[in-house]
PDB file of C-alpha atoms in Angstrom:
ATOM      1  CA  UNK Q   1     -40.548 -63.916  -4.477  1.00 42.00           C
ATOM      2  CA  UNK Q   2     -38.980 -65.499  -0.931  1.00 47.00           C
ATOM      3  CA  UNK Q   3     -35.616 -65.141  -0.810  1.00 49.00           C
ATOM      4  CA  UNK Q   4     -33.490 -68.014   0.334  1.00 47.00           C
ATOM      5  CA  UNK Q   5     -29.836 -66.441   0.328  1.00 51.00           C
ATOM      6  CA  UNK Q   6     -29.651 -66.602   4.411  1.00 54.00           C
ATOM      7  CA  UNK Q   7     -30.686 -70.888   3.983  1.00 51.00           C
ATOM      8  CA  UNK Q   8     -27.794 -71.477   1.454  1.00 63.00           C
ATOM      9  CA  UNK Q   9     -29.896 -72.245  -1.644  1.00 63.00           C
ATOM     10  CA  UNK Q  10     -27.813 -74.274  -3.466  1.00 58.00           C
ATOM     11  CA  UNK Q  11     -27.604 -76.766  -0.515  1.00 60.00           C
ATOM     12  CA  UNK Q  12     -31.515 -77.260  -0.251  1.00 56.00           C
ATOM     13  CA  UNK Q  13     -31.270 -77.035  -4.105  1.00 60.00           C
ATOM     14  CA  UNK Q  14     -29.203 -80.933  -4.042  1.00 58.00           C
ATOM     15  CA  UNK Q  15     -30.725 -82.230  -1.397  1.00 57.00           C
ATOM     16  CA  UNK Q  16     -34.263 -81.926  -2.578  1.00 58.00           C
ATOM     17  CA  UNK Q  17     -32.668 -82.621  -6.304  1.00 56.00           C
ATOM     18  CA  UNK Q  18     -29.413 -85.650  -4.782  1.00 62.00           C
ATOM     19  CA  UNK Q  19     -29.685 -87.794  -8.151  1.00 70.00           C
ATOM     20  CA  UNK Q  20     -28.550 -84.764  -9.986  1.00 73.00           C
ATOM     21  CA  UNK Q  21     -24.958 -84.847 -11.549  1.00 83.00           C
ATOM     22  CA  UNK Q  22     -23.384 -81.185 -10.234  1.00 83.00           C
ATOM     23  CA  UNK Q  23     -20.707 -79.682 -12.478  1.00 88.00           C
ATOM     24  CA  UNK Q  24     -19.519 -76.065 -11.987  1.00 88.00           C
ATOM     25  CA  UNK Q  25     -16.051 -74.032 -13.193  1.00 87.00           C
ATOM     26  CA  UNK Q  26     -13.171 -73.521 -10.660  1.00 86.00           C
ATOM     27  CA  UNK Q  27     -14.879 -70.701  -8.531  1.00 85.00           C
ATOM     28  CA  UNK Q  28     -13.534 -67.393  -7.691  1.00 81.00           C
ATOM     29  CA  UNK Q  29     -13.810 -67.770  -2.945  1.00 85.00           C
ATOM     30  CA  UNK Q  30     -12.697 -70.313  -1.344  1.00 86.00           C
ATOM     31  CA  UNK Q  31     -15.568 -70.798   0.867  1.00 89.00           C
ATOM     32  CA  UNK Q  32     -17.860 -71.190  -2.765  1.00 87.00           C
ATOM     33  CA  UNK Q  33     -15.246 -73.858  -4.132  1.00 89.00           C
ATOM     34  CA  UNK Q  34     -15.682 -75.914  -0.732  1.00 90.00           C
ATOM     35  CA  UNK Q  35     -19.571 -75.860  -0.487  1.00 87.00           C
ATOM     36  CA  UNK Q  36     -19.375 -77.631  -4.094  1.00 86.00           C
ATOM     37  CA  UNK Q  37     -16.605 -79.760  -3.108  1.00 89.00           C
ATOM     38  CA  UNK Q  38     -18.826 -80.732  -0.779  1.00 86.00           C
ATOM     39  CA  UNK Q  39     -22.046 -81.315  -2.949  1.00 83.00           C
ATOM     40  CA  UNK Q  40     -19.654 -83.659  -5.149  1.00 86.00           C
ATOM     41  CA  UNK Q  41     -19.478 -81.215  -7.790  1.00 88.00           C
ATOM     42  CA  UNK Q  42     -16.982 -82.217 -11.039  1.00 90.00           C
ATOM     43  CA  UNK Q  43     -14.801 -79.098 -12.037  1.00 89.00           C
ATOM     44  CA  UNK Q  44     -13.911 -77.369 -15.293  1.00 88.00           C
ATOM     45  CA  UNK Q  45     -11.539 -74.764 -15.405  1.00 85.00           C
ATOM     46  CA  UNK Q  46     -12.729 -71.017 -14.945  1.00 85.00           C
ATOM     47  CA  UNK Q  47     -13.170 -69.689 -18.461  1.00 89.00           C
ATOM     48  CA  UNK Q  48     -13.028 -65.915 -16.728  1.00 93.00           C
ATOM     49  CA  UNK Q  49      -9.781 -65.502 -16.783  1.00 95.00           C
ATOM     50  CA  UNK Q  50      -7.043 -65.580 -19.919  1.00 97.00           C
ATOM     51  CA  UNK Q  51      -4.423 -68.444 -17.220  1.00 96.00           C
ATOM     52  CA  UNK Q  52      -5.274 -71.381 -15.706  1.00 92.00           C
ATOM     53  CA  UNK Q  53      -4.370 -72.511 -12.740  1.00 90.00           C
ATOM     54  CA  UNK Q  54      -1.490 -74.939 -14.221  1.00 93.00           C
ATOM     55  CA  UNK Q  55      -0.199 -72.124 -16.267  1.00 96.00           C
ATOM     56  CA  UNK Q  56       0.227 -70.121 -13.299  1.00 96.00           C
ATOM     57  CA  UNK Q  57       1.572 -72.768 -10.796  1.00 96.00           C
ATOM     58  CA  UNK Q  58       4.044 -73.043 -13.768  1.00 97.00           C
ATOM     59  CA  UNK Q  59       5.159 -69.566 -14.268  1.00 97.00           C
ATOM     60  CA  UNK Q  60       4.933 -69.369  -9.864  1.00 97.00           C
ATOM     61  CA  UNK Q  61       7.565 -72.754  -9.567  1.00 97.00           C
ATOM     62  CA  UNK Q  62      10.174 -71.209 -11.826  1.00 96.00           C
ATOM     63  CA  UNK Q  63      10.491 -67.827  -9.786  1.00 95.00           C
ATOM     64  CA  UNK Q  64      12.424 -67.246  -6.882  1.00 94.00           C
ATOM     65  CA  UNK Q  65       9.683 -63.975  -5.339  1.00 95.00           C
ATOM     66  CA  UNK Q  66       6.577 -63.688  -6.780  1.00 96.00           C
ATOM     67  CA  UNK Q  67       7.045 -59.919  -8.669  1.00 97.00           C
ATOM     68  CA  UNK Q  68       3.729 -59.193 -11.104  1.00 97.00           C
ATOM     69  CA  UNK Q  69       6.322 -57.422 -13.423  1.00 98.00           C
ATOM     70  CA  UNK Q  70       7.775 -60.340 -14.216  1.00 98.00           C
ATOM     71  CA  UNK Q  71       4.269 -62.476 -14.403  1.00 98.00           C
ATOM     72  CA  UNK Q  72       3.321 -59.669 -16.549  1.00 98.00           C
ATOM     73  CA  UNK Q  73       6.122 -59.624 -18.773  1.00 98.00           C
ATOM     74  CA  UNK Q  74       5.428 -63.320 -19.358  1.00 98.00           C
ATOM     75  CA  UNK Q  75       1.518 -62.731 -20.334  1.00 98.00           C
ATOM     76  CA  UNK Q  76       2.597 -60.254 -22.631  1.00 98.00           C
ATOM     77  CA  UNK Q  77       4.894 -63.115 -24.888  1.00 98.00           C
ATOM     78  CA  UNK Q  78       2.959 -65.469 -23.654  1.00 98.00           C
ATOM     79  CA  UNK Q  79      -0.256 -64.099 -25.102  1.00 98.00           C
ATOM     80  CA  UNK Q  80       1.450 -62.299 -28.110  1.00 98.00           C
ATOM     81  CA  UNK Q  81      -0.178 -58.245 -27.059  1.00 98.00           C
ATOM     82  CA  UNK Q  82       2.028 -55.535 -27.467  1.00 98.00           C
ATOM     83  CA  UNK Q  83       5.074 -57.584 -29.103  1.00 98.00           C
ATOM     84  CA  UNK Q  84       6.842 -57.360 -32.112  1.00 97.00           C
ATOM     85  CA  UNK Q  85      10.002 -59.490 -33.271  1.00 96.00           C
ATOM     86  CA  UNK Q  86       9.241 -60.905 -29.869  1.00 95.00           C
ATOM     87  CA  UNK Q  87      10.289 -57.075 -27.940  1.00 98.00           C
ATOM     88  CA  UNK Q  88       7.438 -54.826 -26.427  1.00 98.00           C
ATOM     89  CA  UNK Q  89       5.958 -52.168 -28.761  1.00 98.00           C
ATOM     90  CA  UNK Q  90       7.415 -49.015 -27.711  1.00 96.00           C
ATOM     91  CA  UNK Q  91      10.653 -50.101 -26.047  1.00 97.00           C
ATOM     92  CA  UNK Q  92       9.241 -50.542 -22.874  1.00 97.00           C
ATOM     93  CA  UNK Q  93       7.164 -53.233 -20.714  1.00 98.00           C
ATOM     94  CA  UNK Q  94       6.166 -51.050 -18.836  1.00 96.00           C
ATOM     95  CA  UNK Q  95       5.221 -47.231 -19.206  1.00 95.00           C
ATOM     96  CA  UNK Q  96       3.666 -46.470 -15.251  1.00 92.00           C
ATOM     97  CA  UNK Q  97       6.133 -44.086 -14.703  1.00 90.00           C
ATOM     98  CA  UNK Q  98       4.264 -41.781 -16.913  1.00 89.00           C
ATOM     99  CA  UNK Q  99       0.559 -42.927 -15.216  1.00 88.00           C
ATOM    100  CA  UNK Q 100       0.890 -40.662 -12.518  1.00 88.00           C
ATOM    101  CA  UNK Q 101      -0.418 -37.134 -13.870  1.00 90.00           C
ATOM    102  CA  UNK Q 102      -2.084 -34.528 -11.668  1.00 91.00           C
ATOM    103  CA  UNK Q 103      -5.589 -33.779 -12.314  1.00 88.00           C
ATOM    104  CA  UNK Q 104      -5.456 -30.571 -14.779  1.00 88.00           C
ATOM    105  CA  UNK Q 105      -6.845 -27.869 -13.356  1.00 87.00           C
ATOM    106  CA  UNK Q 106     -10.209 -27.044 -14.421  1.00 86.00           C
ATOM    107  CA  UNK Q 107     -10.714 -29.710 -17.038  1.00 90.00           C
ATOM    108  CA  UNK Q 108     -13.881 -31.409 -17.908  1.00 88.00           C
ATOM    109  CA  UNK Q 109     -13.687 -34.746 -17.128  1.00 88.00           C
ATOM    110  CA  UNK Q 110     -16.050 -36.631 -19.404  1.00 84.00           C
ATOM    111  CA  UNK Q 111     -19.209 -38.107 -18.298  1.00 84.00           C
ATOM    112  CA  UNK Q 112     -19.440 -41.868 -17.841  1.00 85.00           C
ATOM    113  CA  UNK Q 113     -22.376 -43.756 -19.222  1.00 91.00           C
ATOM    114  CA  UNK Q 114     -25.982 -44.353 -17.827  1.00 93.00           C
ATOM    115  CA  UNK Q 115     -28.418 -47.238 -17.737  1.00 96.00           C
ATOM    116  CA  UNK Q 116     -31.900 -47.177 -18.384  1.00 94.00           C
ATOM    117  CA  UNK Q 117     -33.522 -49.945 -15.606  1.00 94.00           C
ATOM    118  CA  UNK Q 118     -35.914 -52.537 -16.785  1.00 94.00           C
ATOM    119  CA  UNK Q 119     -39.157 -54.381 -14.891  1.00 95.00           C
ATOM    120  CA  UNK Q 120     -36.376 -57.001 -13.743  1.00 95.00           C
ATOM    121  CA  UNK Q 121     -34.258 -54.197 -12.260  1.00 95.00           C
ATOM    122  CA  UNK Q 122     -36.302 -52.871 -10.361  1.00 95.00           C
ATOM    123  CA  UNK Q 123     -37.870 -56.353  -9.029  1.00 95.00           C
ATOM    124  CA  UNK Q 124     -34.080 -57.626  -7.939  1.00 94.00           C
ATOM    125  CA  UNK Q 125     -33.859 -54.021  -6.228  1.00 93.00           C
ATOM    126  CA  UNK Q 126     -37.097 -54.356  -4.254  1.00 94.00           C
ATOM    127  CA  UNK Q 127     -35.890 -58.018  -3.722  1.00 94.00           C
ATOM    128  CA  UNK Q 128     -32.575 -57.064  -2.207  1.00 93.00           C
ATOM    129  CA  UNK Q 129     -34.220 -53.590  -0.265  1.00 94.00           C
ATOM    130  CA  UNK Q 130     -32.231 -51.531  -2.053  1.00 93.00           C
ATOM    131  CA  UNK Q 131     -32.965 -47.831  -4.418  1.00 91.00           C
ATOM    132  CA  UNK Q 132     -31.625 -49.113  -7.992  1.00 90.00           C
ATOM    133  CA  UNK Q 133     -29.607 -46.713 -10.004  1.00 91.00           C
ATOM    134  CA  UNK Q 134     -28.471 -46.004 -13.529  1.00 93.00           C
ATOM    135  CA  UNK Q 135     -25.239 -46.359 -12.869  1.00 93.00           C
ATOM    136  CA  UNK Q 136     -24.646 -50.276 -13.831  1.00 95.00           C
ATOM    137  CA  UNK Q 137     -25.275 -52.062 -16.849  1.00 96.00           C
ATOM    138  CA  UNK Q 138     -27.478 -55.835 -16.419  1.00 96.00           C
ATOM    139  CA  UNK Q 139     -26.912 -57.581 -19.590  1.00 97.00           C
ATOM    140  CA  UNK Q 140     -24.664 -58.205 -22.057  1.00 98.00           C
ATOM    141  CA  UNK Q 141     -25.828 -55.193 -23.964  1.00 97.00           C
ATOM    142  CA  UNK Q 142     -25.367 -52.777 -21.379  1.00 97.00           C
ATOM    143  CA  UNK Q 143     -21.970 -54.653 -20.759  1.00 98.00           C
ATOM    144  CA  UNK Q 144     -20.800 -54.206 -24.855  1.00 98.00           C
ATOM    145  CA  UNK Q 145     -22.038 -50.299 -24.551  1.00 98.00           C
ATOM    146  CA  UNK Q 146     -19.859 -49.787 -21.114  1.00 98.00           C
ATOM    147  CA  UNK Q 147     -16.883 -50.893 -22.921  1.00 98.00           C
ATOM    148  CA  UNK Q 148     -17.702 -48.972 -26.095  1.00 98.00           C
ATOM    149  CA  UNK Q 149     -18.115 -45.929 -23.750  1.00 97.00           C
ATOM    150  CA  UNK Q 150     -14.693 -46.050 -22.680  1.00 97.00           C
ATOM    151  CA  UNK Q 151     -12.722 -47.507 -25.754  1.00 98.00           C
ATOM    152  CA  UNK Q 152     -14.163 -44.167 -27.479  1.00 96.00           C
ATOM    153  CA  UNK Q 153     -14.308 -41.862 -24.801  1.00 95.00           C
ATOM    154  CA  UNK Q 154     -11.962 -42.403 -22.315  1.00 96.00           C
ATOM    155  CA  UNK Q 155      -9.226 -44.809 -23.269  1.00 97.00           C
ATOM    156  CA  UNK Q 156      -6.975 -42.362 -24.761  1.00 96.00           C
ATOM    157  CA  UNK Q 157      -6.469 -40.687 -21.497  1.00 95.00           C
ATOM    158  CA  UNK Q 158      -6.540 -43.257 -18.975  1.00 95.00           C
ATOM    159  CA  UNK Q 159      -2.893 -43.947 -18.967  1.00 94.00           C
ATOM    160  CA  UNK Q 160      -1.667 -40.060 -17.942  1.00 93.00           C
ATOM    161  CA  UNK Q 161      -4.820 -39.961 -15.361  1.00 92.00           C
ATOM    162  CA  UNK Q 162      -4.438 -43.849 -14.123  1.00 92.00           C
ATOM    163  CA  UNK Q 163      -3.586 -42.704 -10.784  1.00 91.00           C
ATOM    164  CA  UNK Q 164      -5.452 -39.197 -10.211  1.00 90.00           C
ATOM    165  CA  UNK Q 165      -8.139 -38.601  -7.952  1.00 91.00           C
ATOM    166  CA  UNK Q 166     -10.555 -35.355  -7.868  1.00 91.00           C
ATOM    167  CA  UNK Q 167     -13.750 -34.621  -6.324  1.00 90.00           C
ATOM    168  CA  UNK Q 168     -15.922 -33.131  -8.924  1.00 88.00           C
ATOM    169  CA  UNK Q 169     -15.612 -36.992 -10.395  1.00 90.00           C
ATOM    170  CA  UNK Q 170     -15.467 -40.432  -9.397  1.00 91.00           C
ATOM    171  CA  UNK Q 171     -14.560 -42.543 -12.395  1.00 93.00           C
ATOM    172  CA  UNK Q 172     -12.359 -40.019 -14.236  1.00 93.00           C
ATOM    173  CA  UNK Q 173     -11.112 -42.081 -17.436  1.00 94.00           C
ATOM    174  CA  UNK Q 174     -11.558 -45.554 -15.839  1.00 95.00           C
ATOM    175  CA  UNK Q 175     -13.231 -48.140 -17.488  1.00 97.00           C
ATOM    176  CA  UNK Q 176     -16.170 -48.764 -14.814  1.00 96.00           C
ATOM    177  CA  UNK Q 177     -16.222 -52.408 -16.502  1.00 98.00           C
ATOM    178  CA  UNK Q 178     -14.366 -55.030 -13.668  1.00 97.00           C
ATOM    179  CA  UNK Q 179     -17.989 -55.964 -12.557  1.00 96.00           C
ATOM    180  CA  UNK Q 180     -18.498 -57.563 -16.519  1.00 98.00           C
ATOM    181  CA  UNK Q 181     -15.512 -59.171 -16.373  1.00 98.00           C
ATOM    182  CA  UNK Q 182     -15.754 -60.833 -13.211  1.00 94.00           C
ATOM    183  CA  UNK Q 183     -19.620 -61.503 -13.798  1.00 93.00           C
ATOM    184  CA  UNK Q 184     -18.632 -62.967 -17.358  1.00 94.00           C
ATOM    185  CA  UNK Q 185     -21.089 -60.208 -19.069  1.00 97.00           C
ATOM    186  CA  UNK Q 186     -17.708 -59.867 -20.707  1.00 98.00           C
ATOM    187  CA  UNK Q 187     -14.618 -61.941 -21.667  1.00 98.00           C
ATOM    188  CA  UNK Q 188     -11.121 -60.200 -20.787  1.00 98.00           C
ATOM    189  CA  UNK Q 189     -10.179 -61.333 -24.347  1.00 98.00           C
ATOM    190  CA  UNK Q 190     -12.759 -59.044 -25.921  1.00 98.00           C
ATOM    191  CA  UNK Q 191     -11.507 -56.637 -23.899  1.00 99.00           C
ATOM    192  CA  UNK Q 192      -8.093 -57.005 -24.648  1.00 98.00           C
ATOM    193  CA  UNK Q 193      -9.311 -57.241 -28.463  1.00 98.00           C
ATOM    194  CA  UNK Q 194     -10.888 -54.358 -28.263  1.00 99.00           C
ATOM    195  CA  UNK Q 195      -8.330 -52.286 -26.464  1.00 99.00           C
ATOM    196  CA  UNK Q 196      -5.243 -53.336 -29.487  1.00 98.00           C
ATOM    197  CA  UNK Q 197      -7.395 -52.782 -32.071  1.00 98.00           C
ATOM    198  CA  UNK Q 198      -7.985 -49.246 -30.449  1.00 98.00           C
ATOM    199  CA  UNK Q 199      -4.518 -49.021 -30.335  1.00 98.00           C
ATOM    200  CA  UNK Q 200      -3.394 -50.408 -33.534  1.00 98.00           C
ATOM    201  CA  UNK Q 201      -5.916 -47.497 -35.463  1.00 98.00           C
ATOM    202  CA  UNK Q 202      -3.324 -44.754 -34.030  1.00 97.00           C
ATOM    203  CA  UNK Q 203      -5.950 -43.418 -31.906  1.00 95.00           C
ATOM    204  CA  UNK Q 204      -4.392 -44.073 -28.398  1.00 98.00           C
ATOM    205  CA  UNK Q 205      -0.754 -43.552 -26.689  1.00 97.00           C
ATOM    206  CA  UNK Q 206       1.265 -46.538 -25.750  1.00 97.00           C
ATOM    207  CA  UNK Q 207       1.287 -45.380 -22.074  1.00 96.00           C
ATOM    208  CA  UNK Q 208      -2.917 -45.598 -21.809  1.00 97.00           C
ATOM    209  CA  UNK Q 209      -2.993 -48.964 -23.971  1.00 98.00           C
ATOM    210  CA  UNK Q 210      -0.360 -50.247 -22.092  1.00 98.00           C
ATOM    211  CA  UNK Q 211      -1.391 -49.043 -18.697  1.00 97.00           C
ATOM    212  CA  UNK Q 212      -4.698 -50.478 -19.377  1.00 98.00           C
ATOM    213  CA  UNK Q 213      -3.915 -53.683 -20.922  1.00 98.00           C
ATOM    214  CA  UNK Q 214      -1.514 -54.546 -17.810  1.00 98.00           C
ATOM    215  CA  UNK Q 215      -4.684 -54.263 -15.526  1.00 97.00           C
ATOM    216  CA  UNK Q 216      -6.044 -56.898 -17.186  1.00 98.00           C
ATOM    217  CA  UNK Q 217      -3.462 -59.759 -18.236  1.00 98.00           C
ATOM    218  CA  UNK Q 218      -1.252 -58.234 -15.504  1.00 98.00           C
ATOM    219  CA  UNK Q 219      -2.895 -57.383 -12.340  1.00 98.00           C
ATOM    220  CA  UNK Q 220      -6.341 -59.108 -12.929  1.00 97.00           C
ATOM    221  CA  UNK Q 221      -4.637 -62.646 -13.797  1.00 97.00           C
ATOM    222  CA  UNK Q 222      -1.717 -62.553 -10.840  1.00 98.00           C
ATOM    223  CA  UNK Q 223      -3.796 -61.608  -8.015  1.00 96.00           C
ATOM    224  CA  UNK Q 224      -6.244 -64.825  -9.208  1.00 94.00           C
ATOM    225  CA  UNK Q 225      -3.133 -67.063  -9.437  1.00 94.00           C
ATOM    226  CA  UNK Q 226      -1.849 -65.624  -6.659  1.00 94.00           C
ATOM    227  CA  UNK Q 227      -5.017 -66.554  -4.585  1.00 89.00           C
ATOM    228  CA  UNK Q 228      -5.379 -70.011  -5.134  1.00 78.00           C
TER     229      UNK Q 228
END
């Protein structure tokens, strides 16, 4: 297998292929969104993320500074997590003020979830001249299992931790599953599904759903808007 990454592939792709209709999503780089823009690609919004464009050029032309507390705080009605009678569950929007825990002394800090690596795997690997590891999941499987992992394993103390940093371990309670979500292995309203239902059982404190939950329709969806 050649690879072709240094000739821009998908440019020799439509110019041996011109007759061929190109439609693609609204990309995630600039530089990607102008290379199709250039091929004469037709767009279709970015199913990736839980706002479009629009709805964020609306919320953005309403406000006079662009705070992600108040975005946030917009997503949460907006989307209907963490309300009831239309006020946030708990009292609070927001509960970071009790994210910022030390790192206990001597505590065991759960391990996070290994990948067995397939014939593909290791062919990408040689591909790319790199040593694979286990530490990534490559399908939607592995994807499903990562988020699993930490719904059962880690959630409940990822609020308290959020912010901590230790040696001994370098994804603490985190989720370890942004790559999925930006890759589209996995939807952020799966996520998001999975995280209230969590919460809803009585399993997990309001400050790690909510802490959680803000990364994604908060921070994950106003940094995008605020991009483009």
């Amino acid at each position: 297998m050649r690879s072709g990454r240094n000739w821009h592939p998908e440019r020799l792709f439509f110019l041996e292929n011109s007759r061929l209709e190109l439609h693609a999503t609204n990309q995630s780089s600039f530089r990607l969104q102008r290379t199709l823009e250039e091929l004469g690609a037709h767009f279709v919004e970015n199913e990736f993320f839980l706002t479009s464009r629009k709805i964020f050029e609306e919320w953005a032309s309403r406000q006079k500074s662009y705070l992600m507390e108040n975005f946030y705080r917009e997503q949460r009605k907006r989307l209907d997590i963490l309300m009831e009678n239309g006020k946030p569950v708990g009292g609070e929007w927001n509960f970071d003020k009790e994210n910022r825990l030390p790192p206990p002394k001597e505590y065991d800090w759960p391990e996070y979830q290994v990948f067995e690596r397939d014939e593909i795997d290791f062919e990408v690997a040689k591909e790319l001249g790199i040593t694979p590891t286990n530490t990534w999941a490559t399908t939607r499987k592995g994807a499903l299992a990562q988020l699993k992992w930490f719904i059962t394993k880690h959630y409940a103390k990822f609020g308290p931790y959020e912010d901590a940093m230790v040696l001994e371990s370098w994804s603490l309670h985190h989720s370890v599953i942004s790559p999925y979500i930006n890759n589209g292995l996995l939807h952020p309203q799966e996520v998001i599904a999975a995280a209230v239902e969590a919460f809803d059982s009585g399993a997990i404190p309001i400050e790690s759903a909510e802490g959680f939950i803000r990364q994604i329709i908060g921070w994950r969806e106003y940094i995008n808007g605020m991009y483009w």
